[in-house]
Amino acid sequence: MAHQIADETIEYVGILAKLQLSGEEKEQAKRDMVRMLDYINLLNELDTDGVEPMTHLFPVTNVFREDEVTNGDGREAIWAGAPGGVKDGGLKTPKTVE
């Protein structure tokens, strides 16, 4: 089934894609779009009854794990090396704004 693609459609797609197409490129894009639509129609003719939809080509299992703290936050060790010391749960720094 041959599709008809209007010149306005190619212009619109070019604008959306922010492309400046020459006349020859527009004709090639039109031919390519017709070929894609014909191929989609060919795929629509396939019998897919009883075929489960798939989201991945390969079987995917749950790869998530429980979030468990293994090394603690180390806050005390970090604060021990602070040159300005600690004040009210934060690191003291020299004043930088007058």
C-alpha atoms as a printed R data frame, in Angstrom:
   type eleno elety resid chain resno      x       y      z
1  ATOM     1    CA   MET     A     1  0.000   0.000  0.000
2  ATOM     2    CA   ALA     A     2  1.611   3.213 -1.126
3  ATOM     3    CA   HIS     A     3  1.230   6.129  1.254
4  ATOM     4    CA   GLN     A     4  1.045   9.737  0.232
5  ATOM     5    CA   ILE     A     5  3.103  12.151  2.328
6  ATOM     6    CA   ALA     A     6  2.267  15.802  1.834
7  ATOM     7    CA   ASP     A     7  5.018  18.362  1.359
8  ATOM     8    CA   GLU     A     8  3.584  20.238  4.350
9  ATOM     9    CA   THR     A     9  4.176  17.170  6.529
10 ATOM    10    CA   ILE     A    10  7.841  17.043  5.530
11 ATOM    11    CA   GLU     A    11  8.153  20.788  6.164
12 ATOM    12    CA   TYR     A    12  6.545  20.372  9.598
13 ATOM    13    CA   VAL     A    13  8.792  17.465 10.560
14 ATOM    14    CA   GLY     A    14 11.806  19.494  9.419
15 ATOM    15    CA   ILE     A    15 10.721  22.402 11.614
16 ATOM    16    CA   LEU     A    16 10.196  20.110 14.612
17 ATOM    17    CA   ALA     A    17 13.636  18.577 14.083
18 ATOM    18    CA   LYS     A    18 15.149  22.049 13.526
19 ATOM    19    CA   LEU     A    19 16.485  20.994 10.127
20 ATOM    20    CA   GLN     A    20 16.890  23.072  7.009
21 ATOM    21    CA   LEU     A    21 16.328  20.598  4.215
22 ATOM    22    CA   SER     A    22 17.063  21.214  0.556
23 ATOM    23    CA   GLY     A    23 14.523  20.184 -2.050
24 ATOM    24    CA   GLU     A    24 16.415  16.964 -2.754
25 ATOM    25    CA   GLU     A    25 16.634  16.157  0.975
26 ATOM    26    CA   LYS     A    26 12.891  16.752  1.359
27 ATOM    27    CA   GLU     A    27 12.159  14.317 -1.461
28 ATOM    28    CA   GLN     A    28 14.486  11.737  0.088
29 ATOM    29    CA   ALA     A    29 12.821  12.226  3.491
30 ATOM    30    CA   LYS     A    30  9.425  11.752  1.852
31 ATOM    31    CA   ARG     A    31 10.583   8.480  0.222
32 ATOM    32    CA   ASP     A    32 12.057   7.288  3.523
33 ATOM    33    CA   MET     A    33  8.859   8.091  5.416
34 ATOM    34    CA   VAL     A    34  6.764   6.185  2.849
35 ATOM    35    CA   ARG     A    35  9.091   3.175  3.179
36 ATOM    36    CA   MET     A    36  8.776   3.280  6.981
37 ATOM    37    CA   LEU     A    37  4.976   3.450  6.853
38 ATOM    38    CA   ASP     A    38  4.846   0.594  4.330
39 ATOM    39    CA   TYR     A    39  7.035  -1.507  6.621
40 ATOM    40    CA   ILE     A    40  4.805  -0.772  9.611
41 ATOM    41    CA   ASN     A    41  1.801  -1.898  7.555
42 ATOM    42    CA   LEU     A    42  3.661  -5.085  6.694
43 ATOM    43    CA   LEU     A    43  4.266  -5.718 10.404
44 ATOM    44    CA   ASN     A    44  0.575  -5.076 11.123
45 ATOM    45    CA   GLU     A    45 -0.288  -8.010  8.849
46 ATOM    46    CA   LEU     A    46  1.521 -10.478 11.119
47 ATOM    47    CA   ASP     A    47 -0.583 -12.831 13.240
48 ATOM    48    CA   THR     A    48  0.286 -12.010 16.856
49 ATOM    49    CA   ASP     A    49 -2.572 -13.881 18.551
50 ATOM    50    CA   GLY     A    50 -1.278 -15.671 21.629
51 ATOM    51    CA   VAL     A    51  2.026 -13.788 21.644
52 ATOM    52    CA   GLU     A    52  2.791 -12.184 24.989
53 ATOM    53    CA   PRO     A    53  3.876  -8.538 24.825
54 ATOM    54    CA   MET     A    54  7.457  -8.034 25.912
55 ATOM    55    CA   THR     A    55  9.291  -5.084 27.341
56 ATOM    56    CA   HIS     A    56 12.809  -6.455 26.905
57 ATOM    57    CA   LEU     A    57 14.487  -8.666 24.375
58 ATOM    58    CA   PHE     A    58 16.092 -10.712 27.142
59 ATOM    59    CA   PRO     A    59 14.380 -11.964 30.288
60 ATOM    60    CA   VAL     A    60 14.924  -9.451 33.080
61 ATOM    61    CA   THR     A    61 14.737 -10.303 36.746
62 ATOM    62    CA   ASN     A    62 14.490  -7.927 39.658
63 ATOM    63    CA   VAL     A    63 17.986  -6.560 40.230
64 ATOM    64    CA   PHE     A    64 17.096  -4.421 43.217
65 ATOM    65    CA   ARG     A    65 18.370  -5.204 46.691
66 ATOM    66    CA   GLU     A    66 17.536  -3.951 50.132
67 ATOM    67    CA   ASP     A    67 19.262  -0.730 51.146
68 ATOM    68    CA   GLU     A    68 21.495  -1.676 54.061
69 ATOM    69    CA   VAL     A    69 24.106   0.550 55.703
70 ATOM    70    CA   THR     A    70 27.370  -1.362 55.815
71 ATOM    71    CA   ASN     A    71 29.936   1.229 56.913
72 ATOM    72    CA   GLY     A    72 27.983   3.785 58.934
73 ATOM    73    CA   ASP     A    73 28.229   7.487 58.316
74 ATOM    74    CA   GLY     A    74 31.775   7.980 59.705
75 ATOM    75    CA   ARG     A    75 30.848  11.460 60.927
76 ATOM    76    CA   GLU     A    76 32.997  11.314 64.046
77 ATOM    77    CA   ALA     A    77 36.103  10.277 62.096
78 ATOM    78    CA   ILE     A    78 35.543  13.083 59.572
79 ATOM    79    CA   TRP     A    79 35.013  15.688 62.259
80 ATOM    80    CA   ALA     A    80 38.126  14.564 64.121
81 ATOM    81    CA   GLY     A    81 40.275  15.877 61.259
82 ATOM    82    CA   ALA     A    82 38.448  19.207 60.855
83 ATOM    83    CA   PRO     A    83 40.992  22.027 61.297
84 ATOM    84    CA   GLY     A    84 38.383  24.499 62.577
85 ATOM    85    CA   GLY     A    85 36.621  22.034 64.836
86 ATOM    86    CA   VAL     A    86 32.916  21.320 65.129
87 ATOM    87    CA   LYS     A    87 30.112  23.602 66.287
88 ATOM    88    CA   ASP     A    88 26.404  22.738 66.600
89 ATOM    89    CA   GLY     A    89 26.711  19.580 64.490
90 ATOM    90    CA   GLY     A    90 28.582  21.256 61.629
91 ATOM    91    CA   LEU     A    91 32.137  22.062 60.624
92 ATOM    92    CA   LYS     A    92 33.504  25.473 61.632
93 ATOM    93    CA   THR     A    93 35.127  27.435 58.847
94 ATOM    94    CA   PRO     A    94 36.828  30.791 58.714
95 ATOM    95    CA   LYS     A    95 34.629  33.770 57.863
96 ATOM    96    CA   THR     A    96 34.767  34.427 54.119
97 ATOM    97    CA   VAL     A    97 32.421  37.410 53.743
98 ATOM    98    CA   GLU     A    98 32.936  40.797 55.361
